Tab-separated table of C-alpha atoms (C1' of nucleotides) in Angstrom:
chain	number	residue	atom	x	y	z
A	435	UNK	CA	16.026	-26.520	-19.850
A	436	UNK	CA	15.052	-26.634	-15.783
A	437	UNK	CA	14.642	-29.388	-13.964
A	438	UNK	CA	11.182	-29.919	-13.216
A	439	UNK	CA	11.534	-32.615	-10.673
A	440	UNK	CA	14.105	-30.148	-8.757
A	441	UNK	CA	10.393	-28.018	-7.675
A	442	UNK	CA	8.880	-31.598	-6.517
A	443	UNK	CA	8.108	-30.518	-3.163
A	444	UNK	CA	9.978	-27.270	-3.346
A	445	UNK	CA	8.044	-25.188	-5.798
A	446	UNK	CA	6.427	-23.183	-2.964
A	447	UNK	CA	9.652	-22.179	-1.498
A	448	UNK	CA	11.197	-21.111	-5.058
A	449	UNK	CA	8.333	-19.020	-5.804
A	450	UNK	CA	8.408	-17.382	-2.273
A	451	UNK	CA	12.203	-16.857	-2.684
A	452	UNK	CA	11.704	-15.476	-5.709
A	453	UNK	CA	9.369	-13.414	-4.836
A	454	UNK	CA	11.232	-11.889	-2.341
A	455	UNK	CA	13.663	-10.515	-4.639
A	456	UNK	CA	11.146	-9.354	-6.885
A	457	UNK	CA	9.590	-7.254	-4.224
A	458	UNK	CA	12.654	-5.729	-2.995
A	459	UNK	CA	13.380	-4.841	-6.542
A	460	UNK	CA	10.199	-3.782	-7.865
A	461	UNK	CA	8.294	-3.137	-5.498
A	462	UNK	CA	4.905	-4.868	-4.816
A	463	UNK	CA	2.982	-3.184	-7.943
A	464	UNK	CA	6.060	-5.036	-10.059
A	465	UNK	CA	5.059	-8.578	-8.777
A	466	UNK	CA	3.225	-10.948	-11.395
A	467	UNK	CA	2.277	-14.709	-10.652
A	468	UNK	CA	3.123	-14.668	-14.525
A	469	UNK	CA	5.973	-13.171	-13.873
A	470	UNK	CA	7.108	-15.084	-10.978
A	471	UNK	CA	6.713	-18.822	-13.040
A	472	UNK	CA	8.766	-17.540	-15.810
A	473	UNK	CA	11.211	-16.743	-13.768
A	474	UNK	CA	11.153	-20.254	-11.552
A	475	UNK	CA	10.839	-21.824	-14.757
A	476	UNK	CA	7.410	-23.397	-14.570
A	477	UNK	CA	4.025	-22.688	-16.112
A	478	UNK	CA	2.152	-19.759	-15.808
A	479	UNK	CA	-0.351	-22.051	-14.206
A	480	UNK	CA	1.617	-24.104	-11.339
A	481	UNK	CA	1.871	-21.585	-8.744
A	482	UNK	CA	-1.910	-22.146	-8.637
A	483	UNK	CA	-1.316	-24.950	-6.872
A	484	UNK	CA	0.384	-23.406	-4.114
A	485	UNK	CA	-0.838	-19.863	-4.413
A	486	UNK	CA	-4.820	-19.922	-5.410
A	487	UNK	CA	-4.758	-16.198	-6.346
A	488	UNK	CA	-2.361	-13.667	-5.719
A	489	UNK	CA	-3.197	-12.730	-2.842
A	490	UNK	CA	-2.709	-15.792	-1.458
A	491	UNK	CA	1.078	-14.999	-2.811
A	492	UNK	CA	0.941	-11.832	-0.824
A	493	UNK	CA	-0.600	-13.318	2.299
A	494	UNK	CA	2.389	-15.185	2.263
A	495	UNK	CA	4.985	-12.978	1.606
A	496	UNK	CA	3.543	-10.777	4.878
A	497	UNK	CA	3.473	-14.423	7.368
A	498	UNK	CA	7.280	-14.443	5.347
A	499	UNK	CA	7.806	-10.727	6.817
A	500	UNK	CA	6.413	-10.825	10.377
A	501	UNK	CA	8.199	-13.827	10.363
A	502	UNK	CA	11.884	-12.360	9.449
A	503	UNK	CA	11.337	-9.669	11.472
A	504	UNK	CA	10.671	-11.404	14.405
A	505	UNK	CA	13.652	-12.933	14.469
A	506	UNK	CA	15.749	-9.992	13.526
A	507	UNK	CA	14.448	-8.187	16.528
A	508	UNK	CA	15.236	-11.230	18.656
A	509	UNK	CA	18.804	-10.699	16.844
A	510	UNK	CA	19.166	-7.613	18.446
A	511	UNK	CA	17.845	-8.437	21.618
A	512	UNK	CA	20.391	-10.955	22.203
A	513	UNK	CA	22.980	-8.168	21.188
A	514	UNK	CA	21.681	-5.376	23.432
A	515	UNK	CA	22.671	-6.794	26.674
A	516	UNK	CA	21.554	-5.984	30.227
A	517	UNK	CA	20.651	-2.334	30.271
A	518	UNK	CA	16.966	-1.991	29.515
A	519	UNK	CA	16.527	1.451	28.274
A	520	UNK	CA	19.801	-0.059	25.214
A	521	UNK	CA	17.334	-2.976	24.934
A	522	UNK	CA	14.340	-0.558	23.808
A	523	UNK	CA	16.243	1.018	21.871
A	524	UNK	CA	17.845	-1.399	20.187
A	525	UNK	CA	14.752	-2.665	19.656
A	526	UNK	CA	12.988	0.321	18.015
A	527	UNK	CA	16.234	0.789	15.442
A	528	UNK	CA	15.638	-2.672	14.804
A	529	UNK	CA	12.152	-2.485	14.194
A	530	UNK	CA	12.428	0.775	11.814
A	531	UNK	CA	15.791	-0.325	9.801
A	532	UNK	CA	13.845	-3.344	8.958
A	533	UNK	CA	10.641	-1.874	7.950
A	534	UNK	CA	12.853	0.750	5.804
A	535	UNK	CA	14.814	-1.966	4.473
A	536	UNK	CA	12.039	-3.681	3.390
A	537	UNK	CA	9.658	-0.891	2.364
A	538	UNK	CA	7.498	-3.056	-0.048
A	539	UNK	CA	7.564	-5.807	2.311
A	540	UNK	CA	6.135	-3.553	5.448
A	541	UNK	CA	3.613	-2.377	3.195
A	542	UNK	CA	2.216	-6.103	2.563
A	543	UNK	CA	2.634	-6.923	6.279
A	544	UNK	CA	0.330	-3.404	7.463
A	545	UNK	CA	-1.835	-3.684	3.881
A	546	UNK	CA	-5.067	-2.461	4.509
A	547	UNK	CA	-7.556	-5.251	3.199
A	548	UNK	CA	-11.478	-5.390	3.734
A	549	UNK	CA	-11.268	-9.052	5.190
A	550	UNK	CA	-8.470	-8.131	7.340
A	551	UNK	CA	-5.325	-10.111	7.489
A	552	UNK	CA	-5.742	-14.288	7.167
A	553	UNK	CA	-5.450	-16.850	10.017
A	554	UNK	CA	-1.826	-17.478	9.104
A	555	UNK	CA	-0.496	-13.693	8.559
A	556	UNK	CA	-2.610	-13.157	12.131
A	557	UNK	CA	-1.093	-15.570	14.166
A	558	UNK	CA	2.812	-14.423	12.671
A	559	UNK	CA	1.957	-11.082	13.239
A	560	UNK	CA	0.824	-11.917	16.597
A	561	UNK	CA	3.600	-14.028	17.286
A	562	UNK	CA	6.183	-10.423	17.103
A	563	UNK	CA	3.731	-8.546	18.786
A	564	UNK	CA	3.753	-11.129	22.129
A	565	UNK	CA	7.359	-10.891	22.080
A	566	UNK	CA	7.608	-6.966	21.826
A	567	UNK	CA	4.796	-6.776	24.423
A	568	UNK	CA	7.113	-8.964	26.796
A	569	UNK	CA	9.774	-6.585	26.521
A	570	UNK	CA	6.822	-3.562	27.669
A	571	UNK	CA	6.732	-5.686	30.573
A	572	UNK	CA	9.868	-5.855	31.308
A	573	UNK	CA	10.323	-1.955	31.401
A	574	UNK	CA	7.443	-1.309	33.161
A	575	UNK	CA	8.408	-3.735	36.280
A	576	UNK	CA	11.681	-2.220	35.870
A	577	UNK	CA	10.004	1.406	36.495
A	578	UNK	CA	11.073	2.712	33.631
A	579	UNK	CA	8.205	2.787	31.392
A	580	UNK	CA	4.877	4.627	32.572
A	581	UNK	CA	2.227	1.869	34.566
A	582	UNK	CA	-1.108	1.275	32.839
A	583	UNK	CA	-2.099	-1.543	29.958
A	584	UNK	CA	0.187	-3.616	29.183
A	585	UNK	CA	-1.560	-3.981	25.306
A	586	UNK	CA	-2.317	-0.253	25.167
A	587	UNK	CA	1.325	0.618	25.507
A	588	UNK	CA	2.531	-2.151	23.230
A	589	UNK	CA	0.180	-0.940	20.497
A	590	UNK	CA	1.096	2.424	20.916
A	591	UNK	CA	5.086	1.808	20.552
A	592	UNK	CA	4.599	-0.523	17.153
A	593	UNK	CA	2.099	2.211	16.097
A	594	UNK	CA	4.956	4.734	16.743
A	595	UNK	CA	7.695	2.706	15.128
A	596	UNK	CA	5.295	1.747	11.977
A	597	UNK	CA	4.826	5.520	11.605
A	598	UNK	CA	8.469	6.464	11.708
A	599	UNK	CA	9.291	4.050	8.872
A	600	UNK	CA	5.760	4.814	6.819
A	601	UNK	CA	7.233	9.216	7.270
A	602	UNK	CA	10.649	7.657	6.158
A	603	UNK	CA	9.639	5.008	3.340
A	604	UNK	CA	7.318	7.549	1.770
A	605	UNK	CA	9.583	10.300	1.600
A	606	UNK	CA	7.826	12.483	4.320
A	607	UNK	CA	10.925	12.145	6.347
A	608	UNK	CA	15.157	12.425	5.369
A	609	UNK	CA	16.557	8.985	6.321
A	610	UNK	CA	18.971	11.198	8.062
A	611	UNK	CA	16.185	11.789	10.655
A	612	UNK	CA	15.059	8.521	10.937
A	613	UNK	CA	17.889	8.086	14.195
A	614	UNK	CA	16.672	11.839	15.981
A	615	UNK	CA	13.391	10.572	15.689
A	616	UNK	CA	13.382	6.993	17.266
A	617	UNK	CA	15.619	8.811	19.965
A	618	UNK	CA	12.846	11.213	20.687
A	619	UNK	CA	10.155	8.540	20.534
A	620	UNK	CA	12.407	6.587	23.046
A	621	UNK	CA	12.883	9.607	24.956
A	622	UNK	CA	9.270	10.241	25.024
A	623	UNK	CA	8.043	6.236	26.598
A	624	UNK	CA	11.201	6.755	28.774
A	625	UNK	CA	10.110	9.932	30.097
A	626	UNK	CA	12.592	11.875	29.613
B	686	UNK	CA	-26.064	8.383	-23.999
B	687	UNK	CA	-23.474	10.502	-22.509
B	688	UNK	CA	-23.907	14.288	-23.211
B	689	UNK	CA	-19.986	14.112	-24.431
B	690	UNK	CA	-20.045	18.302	-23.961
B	691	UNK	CA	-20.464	18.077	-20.835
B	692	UNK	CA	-16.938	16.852	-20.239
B	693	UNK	CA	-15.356	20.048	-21.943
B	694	UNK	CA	-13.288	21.348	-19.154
B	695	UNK	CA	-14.517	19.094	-16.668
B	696	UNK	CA	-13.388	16.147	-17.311
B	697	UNK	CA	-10.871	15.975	-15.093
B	698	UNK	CA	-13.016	16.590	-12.210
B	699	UNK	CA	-15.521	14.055	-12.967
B	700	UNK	CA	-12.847	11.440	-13.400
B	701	UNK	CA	-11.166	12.239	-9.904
B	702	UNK	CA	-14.966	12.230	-8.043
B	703	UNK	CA	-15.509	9.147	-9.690
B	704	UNK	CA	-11.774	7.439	-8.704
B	705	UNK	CA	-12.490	8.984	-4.740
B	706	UNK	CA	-15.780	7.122	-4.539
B	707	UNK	CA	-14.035	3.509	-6.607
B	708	UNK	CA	-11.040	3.916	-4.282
B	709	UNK	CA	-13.443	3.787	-0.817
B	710	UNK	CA	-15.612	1.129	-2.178
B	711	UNK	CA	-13.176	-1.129	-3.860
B	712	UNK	CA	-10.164	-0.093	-2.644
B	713	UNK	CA	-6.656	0.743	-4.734
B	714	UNK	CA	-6.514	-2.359	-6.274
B	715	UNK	CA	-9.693	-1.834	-7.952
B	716	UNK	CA	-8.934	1.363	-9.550
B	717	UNK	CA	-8.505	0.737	-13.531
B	718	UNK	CA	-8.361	3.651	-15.781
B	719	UNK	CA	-10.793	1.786	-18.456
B	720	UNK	CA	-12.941	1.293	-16.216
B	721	UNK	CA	-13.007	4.853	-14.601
B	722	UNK	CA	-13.365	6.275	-18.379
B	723	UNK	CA	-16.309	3.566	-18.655
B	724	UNK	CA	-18.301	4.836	-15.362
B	725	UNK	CA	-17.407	8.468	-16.447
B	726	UNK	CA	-18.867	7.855	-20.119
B	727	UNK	CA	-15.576	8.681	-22.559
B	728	UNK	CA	-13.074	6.287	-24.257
B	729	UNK	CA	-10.433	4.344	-22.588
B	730	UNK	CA	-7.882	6.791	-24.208
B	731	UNK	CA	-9.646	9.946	-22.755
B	732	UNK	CA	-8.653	9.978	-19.632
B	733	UNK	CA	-4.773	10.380	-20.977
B	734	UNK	CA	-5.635	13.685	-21.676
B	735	UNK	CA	-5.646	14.552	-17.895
B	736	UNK	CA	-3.634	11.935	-16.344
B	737	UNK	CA	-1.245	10.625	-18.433
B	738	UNK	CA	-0.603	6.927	-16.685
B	739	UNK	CA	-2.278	5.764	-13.781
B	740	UNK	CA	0.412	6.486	-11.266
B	741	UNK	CA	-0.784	10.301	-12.233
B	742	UNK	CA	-3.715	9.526	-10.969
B	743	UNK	CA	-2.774	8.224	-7.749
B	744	UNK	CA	-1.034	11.100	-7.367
B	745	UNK	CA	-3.826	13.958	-8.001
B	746	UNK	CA	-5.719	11.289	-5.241
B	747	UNK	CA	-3.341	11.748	-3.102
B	748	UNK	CA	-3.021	15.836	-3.177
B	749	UNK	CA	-6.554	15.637	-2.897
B	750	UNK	CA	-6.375	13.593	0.177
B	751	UNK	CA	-3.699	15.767	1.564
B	752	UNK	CA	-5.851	18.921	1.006
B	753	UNK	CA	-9.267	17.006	2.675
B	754	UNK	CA	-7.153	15.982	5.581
B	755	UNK	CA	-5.451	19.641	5.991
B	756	UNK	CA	-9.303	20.900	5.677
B	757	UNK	CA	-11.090	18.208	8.116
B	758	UNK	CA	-7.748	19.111	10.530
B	759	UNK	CA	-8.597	22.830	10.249
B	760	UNK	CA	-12.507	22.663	10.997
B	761	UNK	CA	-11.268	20.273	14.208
B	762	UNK	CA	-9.464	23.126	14.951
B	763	UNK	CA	-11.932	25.423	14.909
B	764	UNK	CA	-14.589	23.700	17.192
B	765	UNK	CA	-12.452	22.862	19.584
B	766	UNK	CA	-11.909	26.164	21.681
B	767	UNK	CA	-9.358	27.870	23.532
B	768	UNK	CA	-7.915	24.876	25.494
B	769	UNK	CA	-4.894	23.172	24.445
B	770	UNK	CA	-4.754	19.840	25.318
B	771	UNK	CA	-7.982	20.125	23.865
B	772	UNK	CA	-7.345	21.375	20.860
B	773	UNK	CA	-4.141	19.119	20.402
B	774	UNK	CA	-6.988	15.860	21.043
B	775	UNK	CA	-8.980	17.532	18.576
B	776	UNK	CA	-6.946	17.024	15.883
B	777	UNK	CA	-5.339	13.486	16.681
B	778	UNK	CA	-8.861	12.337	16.898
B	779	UNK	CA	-9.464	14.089	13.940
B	780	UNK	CA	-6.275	12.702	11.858
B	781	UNK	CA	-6.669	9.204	13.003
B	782	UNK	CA	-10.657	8.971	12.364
B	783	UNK	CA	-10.134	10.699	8.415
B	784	UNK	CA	-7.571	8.077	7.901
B	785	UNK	CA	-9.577	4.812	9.197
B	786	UNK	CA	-12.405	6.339	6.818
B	787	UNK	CA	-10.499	7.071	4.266
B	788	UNK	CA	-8.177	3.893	4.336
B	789	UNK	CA	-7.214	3.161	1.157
B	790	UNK	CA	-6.689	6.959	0.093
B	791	UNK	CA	-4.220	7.024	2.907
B	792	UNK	CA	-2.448	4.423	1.797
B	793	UNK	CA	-1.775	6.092	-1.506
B	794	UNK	CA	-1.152	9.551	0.098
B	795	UNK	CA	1.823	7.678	1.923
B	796	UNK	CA	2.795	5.211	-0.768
B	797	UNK	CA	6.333	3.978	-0.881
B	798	UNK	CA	7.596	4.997	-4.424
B	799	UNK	CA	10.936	4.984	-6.075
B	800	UNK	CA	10.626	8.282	-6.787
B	801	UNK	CA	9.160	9.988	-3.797
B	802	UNK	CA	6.209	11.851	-3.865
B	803	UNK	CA	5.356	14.264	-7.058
B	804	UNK	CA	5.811	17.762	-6.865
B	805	UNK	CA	2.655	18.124	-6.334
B	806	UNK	CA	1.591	15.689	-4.126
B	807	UNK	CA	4.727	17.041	-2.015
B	808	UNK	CA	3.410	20.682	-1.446
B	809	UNK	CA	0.011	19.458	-0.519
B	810	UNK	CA	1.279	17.412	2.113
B	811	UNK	CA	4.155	19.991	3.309
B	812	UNK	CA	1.177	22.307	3.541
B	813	UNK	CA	-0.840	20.224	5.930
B	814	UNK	CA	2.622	18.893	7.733
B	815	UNK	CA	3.147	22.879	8.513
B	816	UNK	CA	-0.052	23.242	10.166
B	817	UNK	CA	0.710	20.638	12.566
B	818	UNK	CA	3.770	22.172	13.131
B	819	UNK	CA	2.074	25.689	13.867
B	820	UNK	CA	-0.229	23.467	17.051
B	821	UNK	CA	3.075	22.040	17.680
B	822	UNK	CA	4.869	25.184	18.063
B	823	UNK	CA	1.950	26.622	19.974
B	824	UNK	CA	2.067	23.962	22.675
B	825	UNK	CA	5.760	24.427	22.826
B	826	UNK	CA	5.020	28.466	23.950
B	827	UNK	CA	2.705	27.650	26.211
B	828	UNK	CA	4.649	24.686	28.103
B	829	UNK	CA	2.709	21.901	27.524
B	830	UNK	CA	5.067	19.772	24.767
B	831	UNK	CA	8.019	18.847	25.765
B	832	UNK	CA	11.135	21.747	24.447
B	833	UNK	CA	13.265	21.173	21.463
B	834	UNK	CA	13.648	20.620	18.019
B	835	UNK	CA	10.055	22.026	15.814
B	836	UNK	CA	10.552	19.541	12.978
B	837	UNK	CA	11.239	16.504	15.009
B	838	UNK	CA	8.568	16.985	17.262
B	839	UNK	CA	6.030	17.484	14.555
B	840	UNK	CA	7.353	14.409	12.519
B	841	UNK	CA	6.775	12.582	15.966
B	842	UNK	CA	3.560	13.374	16.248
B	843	UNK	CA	2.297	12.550	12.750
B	844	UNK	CA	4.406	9.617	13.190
B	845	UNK	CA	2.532	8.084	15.852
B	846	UNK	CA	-0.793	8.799	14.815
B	847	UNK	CA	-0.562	7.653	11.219
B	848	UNK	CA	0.648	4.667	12.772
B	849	UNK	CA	-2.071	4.600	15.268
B	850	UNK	CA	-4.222	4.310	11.861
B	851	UNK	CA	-2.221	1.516	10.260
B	852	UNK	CA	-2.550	-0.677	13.088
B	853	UNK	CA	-6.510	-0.046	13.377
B	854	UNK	CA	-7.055	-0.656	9.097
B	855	UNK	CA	-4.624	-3.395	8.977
B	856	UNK	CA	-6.907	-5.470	11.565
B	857	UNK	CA	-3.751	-5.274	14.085
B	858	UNK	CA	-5.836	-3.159	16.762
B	859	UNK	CA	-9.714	-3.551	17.010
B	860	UNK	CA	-11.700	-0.454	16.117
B	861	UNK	CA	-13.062	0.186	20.076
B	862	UNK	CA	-9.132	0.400	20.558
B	863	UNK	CA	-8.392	3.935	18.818
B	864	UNK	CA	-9.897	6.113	21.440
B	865	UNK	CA	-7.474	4.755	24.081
B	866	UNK	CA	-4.459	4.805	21.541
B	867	UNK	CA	-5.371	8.354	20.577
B	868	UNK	CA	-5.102	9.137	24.767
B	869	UNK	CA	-2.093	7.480	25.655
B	870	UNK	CA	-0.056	8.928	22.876
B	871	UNK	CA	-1.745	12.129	23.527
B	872	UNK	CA	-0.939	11.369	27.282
B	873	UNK	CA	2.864	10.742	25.901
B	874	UNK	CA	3.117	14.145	24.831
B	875	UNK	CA	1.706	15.668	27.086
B	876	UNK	CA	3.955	14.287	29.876
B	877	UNK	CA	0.785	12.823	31.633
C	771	DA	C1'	0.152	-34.872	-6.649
C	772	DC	C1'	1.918	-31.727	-9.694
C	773	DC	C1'	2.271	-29.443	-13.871
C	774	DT	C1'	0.947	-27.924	-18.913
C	775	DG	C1'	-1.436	-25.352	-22.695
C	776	DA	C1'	-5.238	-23.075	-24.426
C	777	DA	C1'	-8.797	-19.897	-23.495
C	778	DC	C1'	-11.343	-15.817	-21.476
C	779	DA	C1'	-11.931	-11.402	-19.835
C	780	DC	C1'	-9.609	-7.996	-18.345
C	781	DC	C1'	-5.548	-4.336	-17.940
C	782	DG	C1'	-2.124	0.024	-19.240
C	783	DT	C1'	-0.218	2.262	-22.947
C	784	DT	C1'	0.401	3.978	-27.642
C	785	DC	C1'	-0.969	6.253	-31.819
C	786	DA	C1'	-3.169	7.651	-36.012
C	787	DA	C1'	-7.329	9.774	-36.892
C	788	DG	C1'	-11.473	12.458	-36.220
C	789	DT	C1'	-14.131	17.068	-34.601
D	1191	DA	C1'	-7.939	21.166	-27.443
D	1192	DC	C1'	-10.167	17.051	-26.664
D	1193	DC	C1'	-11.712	12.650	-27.698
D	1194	DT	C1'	-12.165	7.992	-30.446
D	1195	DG	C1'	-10.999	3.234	-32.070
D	1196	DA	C1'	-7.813	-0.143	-33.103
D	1197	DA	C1'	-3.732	-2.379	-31.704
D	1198	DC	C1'	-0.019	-4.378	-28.646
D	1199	DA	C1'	1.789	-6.631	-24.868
D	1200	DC	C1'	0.726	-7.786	-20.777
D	1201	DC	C1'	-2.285	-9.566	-16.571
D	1202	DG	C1'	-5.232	-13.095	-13.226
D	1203	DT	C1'	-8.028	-16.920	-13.435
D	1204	DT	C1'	-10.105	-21.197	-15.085
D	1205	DC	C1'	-10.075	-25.830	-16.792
D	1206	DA	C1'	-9.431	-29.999	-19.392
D	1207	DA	C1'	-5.625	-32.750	-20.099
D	1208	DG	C1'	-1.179	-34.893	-19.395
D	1209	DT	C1'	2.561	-37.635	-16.308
DNA sequence: ACCTGAACACCGTTCAAGT
DNA sequence: ACCTGAACACCGTTCAAGT
């Protein structure tokens, strides 16, 4: 018999938690608001009050994901050191271990939706994209990463990374060549 | 009232034309297999008969969108002349605009499943995957891509711009964006 | 404020039966 | 071979009601 007044206030967080799991297990077809009460041990009905619809459950799950990955790439940062060209690549094994680690998760965060993605899941997603678009700078007044748009080049290297883990995740790719190919995508913004 | 001969042999076909034009206008989500019997006039159960669960549908979507792209990819080719930097634009303009059109059948073409992609669905793609490798290798004869490894390359390439298309349908780059996306990483290659 | 229980309109899947 | 109709076990969503 739960505790029901354990979820006063907390609810939102045990359903997200929970929800997490269930993702990494089953994927993101696999996850039921149903579900996801029985499991916390409330009513079918009293995620509604956190989550209106589901995908206001998935919406945030994603802010959850840019979120976590945002810090895991700051995680890495702090481990790289000095030496820039480590520090972008650090960076882009980072970025595609976590998006291949989290398959289901990535494909919530990138989900193609006709609204696009809400205010909340914008401004997380924005939040990583600052921070990678910092370290652009970085190598470009360092002269090690061609001149031009500072956005255009930051779009382009997510867009790279995203498509290395979508070749991996979907099986286009062996995860054995997931680490040739961020070395040539490296290779290719370091101009080498 | 249906003319239920009609269907005898091609009721496979109608279902699929009917699931391509569901998929663009409501997106994945909104592709039941009642309801795709329904619009095609036959039972719920009828549809079995051809696909037996839904994931079997996804699937015949996707080789279908594997064999559109390969064909869209191919008539690129053929308008675009002699030139190769040309040519290689051609068809990274080409890839990138059939996926931002054809959003939601991309994301099933590069689904993350268990299982990996069906037999099927696996030689459709691997099909259109070698022609890229064929420009690739040609660029490699004539100097223009950077030496080394075919495969890698290739993945690269298809990397980047399938990633170039999940930023644009996920709302993470604006639409007046992929033109210059589609240059720089063209640029990249290039060693521009 | 937060949660429950019943209700509604959908699903996917299965299977015996029809032609 | 191909399709139907009923049945089962699920969904998401809504809403009046409880504490």
């Amino acid at each position: 018999m739960p505790d029901r007044s354990y979820h006063h206030g907390h609810l939102r967080a045990a359903l997200l938690d929970q929800a997490e799991r269930t993702l990494r297990e089953q994927g993101i077809e696999g996850l039921s608001l149903r579900d996801l009460a029985r499991q916390t041990g409330v009513s079918h009905a009293a995620p509604r009050r956190h989550f209106p619809d589901r995908q206001a459950l998935l919406d945030a799950l994603a802010e959850v994901g840019f979120l976590r990955l945002g810090d895991a790439l700051a995680a890495v940062l702090d481990e790289a050191g000095e030496d820039y060209e480590k520090r972008l690549r650090a960076v882009a094994t980072g970025y595609v271990r976590f998006a291949t680690e989290n398959a289901a998760l990535l494909d919530l965060m990138f989900a193609t939706k006709n609204t696009g993605p809400s205010d909340a899941v914008r401004a997380a997603s924005a939040r990583l994209f600052t921070s990678v678009g910092e370290l652009i700078a970085e190598g470009q007044q360092a002269g090690v990463l061609p001149p031009g748009d500072l956005e255009r080049l930051r779009l382009l290297l997510v867009a790279t990374l995203q498509g290395i883990a979508a070749l991996v995740t979907s099986g286009r790719a062996r995860p054995e060549q997931t680490g040739p190919l961020i070395a040539d995508a490296a290779g290719l913004f370091l101009r080498r």
